[in-house]
XYZ file of C-alpha atoms in Angstrom:
346
model
C 23.256 34.513 3.247
C 22.568 30.978 1.926
C 22.294 30.606 -1.839
C 18.690 29.425 -1.622
C 17.636 32.559 0.263
C 19.326 34.721 -2.375
C 17.402 32.871 -5.072
C 14.120 33.327 -3.187
C 14.438 37.063 -2.577
C 15.863 37.852 -6.006
C 12.938 36.046 -7.643
C 10.406 37.929 -5.502
C 12.076 41.274 -6.208
C 12.333 40.773 -9.963
C 8.730 39.608 -10.425
C 7.426 42.534 -8.337
C 9.445 45.022 -10.382
C 8.765 43.579 -13.835
C 5.087 42.645 -13.680
C 3.689 46.210 -14.045
C 5.675 46.448 -17.278
C 4.326 43.074 -18.379
C 0.767 44.318 -17.749
C 1.444 47.300 -20.030
C 3.040 45.050 -22.660
C 0.001 42.772 -22.622
C -2.394 45.651 -23.216
C -0.257 47.095 -26.013
C 0.188 43.762 -27.813
C -3.356 42.511 -27.299
C -2.465 39.635 -24.961
C -5.670 40.094 -22.979
C -8.008 37.347 -21.769
C -11.587 38.158 -22.705
C -14.449 36.955 -20.478
C -16.770 34.247 -21.798
C -19.319 31.728 -20.518
C -16.649 29.281 -19.268
C -14.452 31.819 -17.476
C -14.966 33.359 -14.069
C -13.669 36.897 -14.684
C -16.036 39.516 -16.129
C -13.581 42.091 -17.493
C -10.592 41.741 -19.880
C -7.395 40.797 -17.987
C -3.786 40.725 -19.300
C -2.655 37.092 -19.602
C 1.116 36.947 -20.109
C 2.203 37.164 -16.466
C 4.382 34.146 -17.111
C 6.948 36.523 -18.610
C 7.571 38.057 -15.191
C 7.660 34.625 -13.508
C 10.101 33.262 -16.091
C 12.446 36.266 -15.937
C 12.349 36.299 -12.131
C 13.305 32.619 -11.959
C 16.031 32.963 -14.581
C 17.487 36.043 -12.897
C 17.671 34.268 -9.552
C 19.314 31.149 -10.994
C 21.732 33.181 -13.125
C 22.888 35.187 -10.102
C 23.336 32.162 -7.845
C 25.113 30.232 -10.599
C 27.481 33.148 -11.150
C 28.610 33.185 -7.509
C 28.579 29.409 -6.942
C 31.296 27.144 -8.430
C 28.997 24.604 -10.054
C 30.936 22.177 -12.206
C 30.688 18.974 -14.212
C 27.401 17.061 -14.125
C 25.697 19.601 -11.863
C 26.395 22.449 -14.293
C 25.205 20.284 -17.177
C 21.975 19.533 -15.322
C 21.398 23.232 -14.649
C 21.955 23.999 -18.320
C 19.482 21.314 -19.353
C 16.837 22.592 -16.937
C 17.183 26.181 -18.132
C 17.115 25.299 -21.838
C 14.164 22.910 -21.602
C 12.336 25.280 -19.243
C 12.828 28.096 -21.746
C 11.393 25.942 -24.525
C 8.346 25.149 -22.370
C 7.934 28.860 -21.617
C 8.058 29.635 -25.363
C 5.340 27.048 -26.039
C 3.221 28.802 -23.424
C 3.827 32.355 -24.637
C 3.022 31.378 -28.233
C -0.198 29.787 -26.998
C -1.046 32.928 -25.016
C -0.916 34.931 -28.249
C -2.015 32.408 -30.887
C -4.195 29.834 -29.056
C -2.346 26.810 -30.419
C -4.306 23.663 -31.354
C -4.174 21.128 -28.510
C -2.112 18.605 -30.505
C 0.493 21.208 -31.516
C 0.699 22.454 -27.952
C 1.186 18.903 -26.650
C 3.879 18.252 -29.268
C 5.727 21.377 -28.143
C 5.567 20.184 -24.539
C 6.937 16.767 -25.492
C 9.801 18.367 -27.424
C 10.701 20.639 -24.485
C 10.629 17.682 -22.089
C 12.544 15.543 -24.589
C 15.429 18.011 -24.622
C 15.896 17.476 -20.888
C 15.359 13.710 -20.910
C 17.209 12.739 -24.098
C 19.574 15.652 -24.559
C 20.732 15.939 -20.949
C 20.004 12.438 -19.612
C 17.757 13.666 -16.809
C 15.508 10.683 -16.232
C 14.608 8.059 -13.662
C 16.245 4.770 -14.674
C 15.317 2.868 -11.510
C 13.481 3.267 -8.211
C 13.175 1.163 -5.078
C 10.077 -0.857 -4.371
C 8.495 -0.884 -0.881
C 10.662 -3.854 0.090
C 13.942 -2.126 -0.732
C 14.745 -3.872 -4.037
C 15.598 -1.924 -7.175
C 13.123 -1.745 -10.040
C 14.934 -0.995 -13.298
C 12.749 0.773 -15.841
C 15.091 -0.022 -18.764
C 13.405 0.916 -22.059
C 10.488 2.447 -20.138
C 12.757 5.056 -18.511
C 12.467 7.655 -21.284
C 8.695 7.378 -21.982
C 7.902 7.153 -18.255
C 9.928 10.273 -17.503
C 8.370 12.128 -20.447
C 4.901 11.139 -19.214
C 5.741 12.405 -15.728
C 7.080 15.739 -17.021
C 4.291 16.466 -19.496
C 1.598 15.151 -17.149
C 2.607 17.267 -14.159
C 3.154 20.278 -16.406
C -0.451 20.089 -17.562
C -1.876 19.585 -14.079
C -0.732 23.080 -13.124
C -1.942 24.434 -16.463
C -5.436 22.984 -16.019
C -5.878 24.262 -12.466
C -5.198 27.862 -13.494
C -8.828 28.944 -13.379
C -9.206 31.250 -10.366
C -7.240 34.320 -9.315
C -4.118 33.253 -7.427
C -4.880 29.526 -7.546
C -2.094 28.161 -9.760
C 0.517 30.548 -8.343
C -0.383 29.749 -4.733
C -0.531 25.987 -5.210
C 2.793 26.092 -7.100
C 4.405 28.126 -4.330
C 3.174 25.657 -1.698
C 4.373 22.681 -3.744
C 7.775 24.304 -4.235
C 8.003 25.029 -0.501
C 7.176 21.387 0.289
C 9.821 19.986 -2.041
C 12.281 22.623 -0.796
C 11.868 21.501 2.818
C 12.331 17.844 1.880
C 15.413 18.710 -0.203
C 16.805 20.769 2.676
C 16.371 17.841 5.053
C 18.115 15.485 2.635
C 20.885 17.969 1.739
C 19.969 18.248 -1.944
C 21.685 21.614 -2.388
C 20.796 22.231 -6.042
C 17.125 21.408 -5.540
C 16.805 23.859 -2.633
C 18.060 26.680 -4.879
C 15.704 25.859 -7.743
C 12.677 25.398 -5.505
C 13.421 28.615 -3.626
C 13.497 30.467 -6.950
C 10.206 28.864 -8.051
C 8.547 29.674 -4.714
C 9.820 33.265 -4.825
C 8.619 33.875 -8.381
C 5.183 32.347 -7.717
C 4.763 34.017 -4.329
C 5.781 37.434 -5.662
C 3.385 37.096 -8.588
C 0.500 36.660 -6.148
C 0.793 40.377 -5.321
C -0.723 41.078 -8.760
C -2.664 37.845 -9.232
C -4.710 37.597 -6.014
C -8.433 38.309 -6.466
C -9.259 40.713 -8.008
C -6.349 39.871 -10.318
C -4.598 42.560 -12.324
C -2.907 39.955 -14.529
C -3.082 36.223 -15.237
C 0.034 34.073 -15.599
C -1.324 32.501 -18.782
C 0.048 29.312 -20.287
C 3.507 30.872 -20.329
C 3.438 30.884 -16.536
C 1.478 27.725 -15.734
C 3.390 25.519 -18.188
C 6.719 26.885 -16.983
C 5.907 26.440 -13.293
C 4.471 22.966 -13.807
C 7.434 21.846 -15.882
C 10.041 23.158 -13.457
C 8.305 21.523 -10.485
C 8.118 18.232 -12.380
C 11.682 18.302 -13.726
C 13.338 19.317 -10.465
C 11.400 16.537 -8.729
C 12.910 14.107 -11.231
C 16.390 15.219 -10.160
C 15.447 14.487 -6.543
C 14.225 11.025 -7.531
C 17.469 10.364 -9.424
C 19.552 11.400 -6.429
C 17.707 9.266 -3.887
C 16.425 6.438 -6.112
C 13.652 6.032 -3.544
C 9.927 5.610 -3.982
C 9.299 8.385 -1.466
C 11.091 10.856 -3.774
C 8.242 10.432 -6.256
C 5.496 10.384 -3.611
C 6.513 13.838 -2.287
C 5.722 15.787 -5.491
C 2.571 13.711 -6.028
C 1.250 14.844 -2.651
C 2.629 18.381 -3.013
C 0.709 18.727 -6.291
C -2.214 16.628 -5.070
C -4.891 19.215 -5.862
C -4.003 19.747 -9.544
C -3.296 16.016 -10.058
C -6.685 15.107 -8.564
C -8.442 17.782 -10.638
C -6.724 16.763 -13.881
C -7.480 13.068 -13.348
C -11.194 13.741 -13.050
C -11.165 16.213 -15.936
C -9.774 13.458 -18.169
C -12.311 10.898 -16.887
C -15.171 13.360 -17.221
C -14.327 14.250 -20.810
C -13.632 10.647 -21.803
C -16.941 9.402 -20.380
C -18.758 12.328 -21.976
C -17.184 11.627 -25.361
C -15.438 15.006 -25.362
C -11.842 15.726 -26.464
C -9.546 15.412 -23.444
C -8.105 18.895 -23.944
C -11.473 20.609 -24.499
C -12.081 23.193 -21.723
C -15.178 22.892 -19.556
C -16.638 24.162 -16.294
C -16.312 20.912 -14.381
C -13.007 21.606 -12.643
C -12.724 21.497 -8.865
C -12.710 25.282 -8.549
C -15.863 25.526 -10.701
C -17.563 22.965 -8.451
C -16.670 24.955 -5.349
C -18.099 28.141 -6.873
C -21.325 26.275 -7.667
C -21.471 25.127 -4.037
C -21.617 28.795 -3.020
C -17.977 29.615 -2.302
C -16.627 32.976 -3.390
C -13.446 33.055 -5.470
C -11.343 33.939 -2.441
C -12.980 31.271 -0.268
C -12.495 28.578 -2.924
C -8.851 29.513 -3.442
C -8.195 29.655 0.301
C -9.767 26.210 0.794
C -7.563 24.758 -1.933
C -4.527 26.438 -0.353
C -5.374 24.783 2.961
C -5.778 21.362 1.358
C -2.509 21.810 -0.551
C -0.723 22.820 2.654
C -2.073 19.749 4.478
C -0.948 17.498 1.634
C 2.436 19.212 1.662
C 2.857 18.639 5.382
C 1.826 15.017 4.855
C 4.528 14.684 2.198
C 7.152 16.063 4.563
C 6.021 13.683 7.315
C 6.244 10.712 4.955
C 9.962 11.269 4.472
C 10.412 10.142 8.081
C 8.947 6.676 7.484
C 9.907 3.763 5.245
C 8.503 3.321 1.743
C 5.950 0.659 2.696
C 4.331 2.820 5.365
C 4.543 5.850 3.066
C 2.613 4.085 0.317
C -0.019 2.888 2.806
C -0.473 6.410 4.138
C -0.630 7.787 0.580
C -3.400 5.324 -0.277
C -5.295 6.333 2.888
C -4.944 10.025 1.985
C -6.197 9.413 -1.568
C -9.208 7.444 -0.298
C -10.008 10.222 2.189
C -9.857 12.850 -0.561
C -12.141 10.794 -2.796
C -14.617 10.235 0.039
C -14.710 13.908 1.013
C -15.054 15.011 -2.598
C -17.882 12.537 -3.139
C -19.759 13.890 -0.125
C -19.417 17.397 -1.535
C -20.651 16.293 -4.945
C -17.344 17.209 -6.548
C -16.914 13.746 -8.097
C -19.921 14.189 -10.346
C -18.382 13.332 -13.730
C -20.826 15.422 -15.732
C -19.981 18.976 -16.765
C -23.026 20.413 -15.004
């Protein structure tokens, strides 16, 4: 059995086995999400499902690493990913219990990302432009990589507003990047993405509407960070513009939603990290969709974007960027017709 399939099935098995215990732990320790005017659920729901996701991923990677002779730089990269991912998980689990101030939470995310970028030299130093020349980032390499990691981490965090939404979109994004990595023979990335997809997919058994548990920040921050950081490794390996376009499309829904959340709050004079009911999933509910219908629609859009990302790997960078621009314009046009681009919170 290939290592990636072992990682996938181990992650699914572990999260299915552990999550009932996590639900009990949440109720005993008071890690329960109470309903309020901004939230969709109407009854208290345990909110530390990220524990099961984290342990499932770590178990899968630990097993595969134990039976695979990783050495040298590859082993160092794995170590960096696991350590920084653990730090990001800890930021999330503390927030699940203590509701950290936004600035403290952001600082914790930057520190976790900094361990990977500065401590383990996982960063993008150069990419290719559409004409095939190298663009060296030089002193911008570290801040640009940190921005990518923290930004994508928070896109998944901010989209976690409906039952099964963040887990499903993360699983689809991981599957997209997995297929691209498989095609390009990026062995390590296939293992990590299979583990992410397995953990997220298995969690959906308990998180699909009506959810028995939420992943909380411990889950959404961890999933977002691992998707972002593993994508960075793919970009480093290929040094190609398309390597960065793939995760952008794969995570198109949360990136789109986060971009407009920031614009909406900035224009409205609100703190960027202040929660509101203007997210894409809130808009769909106001248009008359049920929770399941809204989540399914966003799954379909994510799957289409994922397939588009896979197709783009078959063309050169210039055509890929042109197609990406066309896709973005189409999304904006469709969203405008649906009234989703209204930048107010109403």
